[in-house]
mmCIF file of C-alpha atoms in Angstrom:
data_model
loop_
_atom_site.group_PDB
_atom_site.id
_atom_site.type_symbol
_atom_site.label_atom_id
_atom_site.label_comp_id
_atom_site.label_asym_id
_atom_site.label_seq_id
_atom_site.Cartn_x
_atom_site.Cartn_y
_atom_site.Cartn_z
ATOM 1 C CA UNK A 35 -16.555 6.612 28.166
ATOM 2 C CA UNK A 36 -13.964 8.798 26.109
ATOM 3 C CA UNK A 37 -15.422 12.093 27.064
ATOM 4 C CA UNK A 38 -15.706 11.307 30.777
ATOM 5 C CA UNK A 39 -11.998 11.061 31.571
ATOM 6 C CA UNK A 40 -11.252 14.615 30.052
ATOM 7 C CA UNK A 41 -8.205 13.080 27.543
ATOM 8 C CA UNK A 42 -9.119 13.580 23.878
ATOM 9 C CA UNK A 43 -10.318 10.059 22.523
ATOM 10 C CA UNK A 44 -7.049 9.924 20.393
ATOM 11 C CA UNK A 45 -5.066 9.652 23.123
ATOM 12 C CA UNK A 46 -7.287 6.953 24.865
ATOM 13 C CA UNK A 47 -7.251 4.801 21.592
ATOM 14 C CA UNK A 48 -3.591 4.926 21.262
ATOM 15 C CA UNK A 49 -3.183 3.848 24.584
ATOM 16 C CA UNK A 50 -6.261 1.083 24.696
ATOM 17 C CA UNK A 51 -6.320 -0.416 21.104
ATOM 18 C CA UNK A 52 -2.419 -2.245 21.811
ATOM 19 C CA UNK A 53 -3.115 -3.141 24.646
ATOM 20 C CA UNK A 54 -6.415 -5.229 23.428
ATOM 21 C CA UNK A 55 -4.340 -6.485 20.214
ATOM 22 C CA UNK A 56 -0.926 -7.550 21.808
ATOM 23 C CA UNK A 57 -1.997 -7.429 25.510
ATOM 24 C CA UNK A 58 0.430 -5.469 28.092
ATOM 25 C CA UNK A 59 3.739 -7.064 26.546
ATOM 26 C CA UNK A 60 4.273 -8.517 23.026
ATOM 27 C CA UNK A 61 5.721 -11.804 22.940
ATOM 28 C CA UNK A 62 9.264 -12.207 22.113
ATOM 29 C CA UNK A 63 9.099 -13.886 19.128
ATOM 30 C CA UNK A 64 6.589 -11.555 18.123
ATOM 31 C CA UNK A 65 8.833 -8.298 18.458
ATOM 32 C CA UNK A 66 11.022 -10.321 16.592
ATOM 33 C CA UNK A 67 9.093 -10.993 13.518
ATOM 34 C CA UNK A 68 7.635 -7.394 13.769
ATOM 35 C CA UNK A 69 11.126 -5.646 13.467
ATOM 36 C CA UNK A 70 11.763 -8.594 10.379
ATOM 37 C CA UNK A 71 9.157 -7.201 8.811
ATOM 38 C CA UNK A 72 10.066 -3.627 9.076
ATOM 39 C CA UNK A 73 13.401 -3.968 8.123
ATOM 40 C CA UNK A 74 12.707 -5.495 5.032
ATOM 41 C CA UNK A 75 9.674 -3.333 4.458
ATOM 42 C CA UNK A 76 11.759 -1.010 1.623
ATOM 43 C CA UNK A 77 13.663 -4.100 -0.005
ATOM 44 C CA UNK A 78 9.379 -5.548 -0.581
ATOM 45 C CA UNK A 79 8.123 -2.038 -1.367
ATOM 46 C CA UNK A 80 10.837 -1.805 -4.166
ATOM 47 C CA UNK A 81 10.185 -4.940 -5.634
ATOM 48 C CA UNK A 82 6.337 -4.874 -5.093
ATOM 49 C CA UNK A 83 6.174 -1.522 -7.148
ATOM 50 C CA UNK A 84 8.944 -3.272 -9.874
ATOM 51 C CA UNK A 85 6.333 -5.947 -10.400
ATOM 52 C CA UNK A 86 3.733 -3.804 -10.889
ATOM 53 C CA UNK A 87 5.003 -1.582 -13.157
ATOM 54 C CA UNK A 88 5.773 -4.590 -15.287
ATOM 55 C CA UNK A 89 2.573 -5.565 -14.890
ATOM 56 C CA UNK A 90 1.316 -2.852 -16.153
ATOM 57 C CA UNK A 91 3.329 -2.574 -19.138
ATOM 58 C CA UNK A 92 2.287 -5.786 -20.289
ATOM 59 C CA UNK A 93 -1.042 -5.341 -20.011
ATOM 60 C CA UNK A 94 -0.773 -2.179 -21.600
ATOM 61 C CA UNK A 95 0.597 -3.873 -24.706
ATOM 62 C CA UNK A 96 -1.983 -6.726 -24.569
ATOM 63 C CA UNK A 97 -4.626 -7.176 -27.033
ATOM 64 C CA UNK A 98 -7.311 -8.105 -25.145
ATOM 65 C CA UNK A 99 -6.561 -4.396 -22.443
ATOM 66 C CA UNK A 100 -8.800 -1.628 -23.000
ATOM 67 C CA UNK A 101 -7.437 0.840 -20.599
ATOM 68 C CA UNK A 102 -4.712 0.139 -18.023
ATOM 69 C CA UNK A 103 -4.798 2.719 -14.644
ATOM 70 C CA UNK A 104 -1.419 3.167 -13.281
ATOM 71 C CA UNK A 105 0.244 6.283 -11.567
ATOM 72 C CA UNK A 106 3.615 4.697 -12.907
ATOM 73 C CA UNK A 107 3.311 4.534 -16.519
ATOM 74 C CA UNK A 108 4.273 7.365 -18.688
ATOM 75 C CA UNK A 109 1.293 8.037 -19.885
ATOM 76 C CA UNK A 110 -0.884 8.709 -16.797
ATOM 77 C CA UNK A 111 -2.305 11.797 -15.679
ATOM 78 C CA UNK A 112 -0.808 11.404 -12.349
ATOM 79 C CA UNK A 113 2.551 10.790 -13.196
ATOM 80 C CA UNK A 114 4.112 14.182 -12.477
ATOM 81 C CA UNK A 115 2.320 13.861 -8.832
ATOM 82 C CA UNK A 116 4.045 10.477 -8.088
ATOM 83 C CA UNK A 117 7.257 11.806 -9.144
ATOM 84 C CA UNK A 118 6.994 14.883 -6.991
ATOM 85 C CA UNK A 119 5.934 13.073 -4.170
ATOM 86 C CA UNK A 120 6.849 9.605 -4.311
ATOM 87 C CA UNK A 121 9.807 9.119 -5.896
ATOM 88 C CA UNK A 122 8.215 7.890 -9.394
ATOM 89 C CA UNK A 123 7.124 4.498 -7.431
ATOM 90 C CA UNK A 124 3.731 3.576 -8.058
ATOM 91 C CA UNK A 125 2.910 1.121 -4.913
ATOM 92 C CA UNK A 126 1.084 -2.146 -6.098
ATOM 93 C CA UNK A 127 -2.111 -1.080 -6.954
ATOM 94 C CA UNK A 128 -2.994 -1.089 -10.608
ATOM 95 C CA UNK A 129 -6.888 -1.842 -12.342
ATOM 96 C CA UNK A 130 -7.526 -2.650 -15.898
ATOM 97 C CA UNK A 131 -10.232 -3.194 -18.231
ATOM 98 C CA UNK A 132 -11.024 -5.797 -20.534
ATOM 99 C CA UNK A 133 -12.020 -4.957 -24.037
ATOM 100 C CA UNK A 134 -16.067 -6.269 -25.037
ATOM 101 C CA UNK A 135 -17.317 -5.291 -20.800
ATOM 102 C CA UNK A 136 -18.672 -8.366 -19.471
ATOM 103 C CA UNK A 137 -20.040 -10.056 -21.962
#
C-alpha cells in the first residue's frame, strides 16, 4: 500500500495513524484536556524526577538494598551524562535489588 502511492511511508503514517486514533477532528473537550496535560507536563516531570530521586536515596540507605540503579545519584556511572544532557534530572525510572536474590 505505502510503496504504491510514491510518498515515503513516514509521511503516510503521520498523516493516517491520527486520523484512525482521533478521527478527522478531536473533540473539544478532548483538545482541551490534551493542552491540560501539556501545560503541566514540566510542573509533573519536576516532581516525578524529585520523587524518584528520593526514592532512590532511601533505598540506597536501606538495609535490606543490594544495589540501587539510578542516573541521578552521585554515585552512578552515568551521572556526568545526565548532567550534560539533561539537566541532572533523572526521569522516573529507577530498579533495585534485594539482598539474598529470590529466595
Amino acid at each position: 500500500v505505502f510503496t504504491q502511492t510514491g510518498l515515503p511511508p513516514y509521511i503516510i503514517r503521520a498523516r493516517v495513524v491520527p486520523l484512525r486514533n482521533m478521527g478527522a477532528a478531536i473533540a473539544p473537550l478532548n483538545s482541551f484536556l490534551a493542552l491540560q496535560g501539556l501545560e503541566t507536563l514540566p510542573l509533573r516531570m519536576d516532581r516525578i524526577c524529585e520523587n524518584a530521586l528520593t526514592v532512590a536515596k532511601h533505598l540506597q540507605g536501606h538495609s535490606r538494598v543490594e544495589w540501587v540503579r539510578y542516573a541521578a545519584l552521585d554515585d552512578s556511572p552515568d551521572k556526568a551524562l545526565l548532567d550534560k544532557y539533561c539537566d541532572g534530572k533523572g526521569s522516573g525510572v529507577l530498579s533495585f535489588g534485594i539482598k539474598g536474590g529470590t529466595e
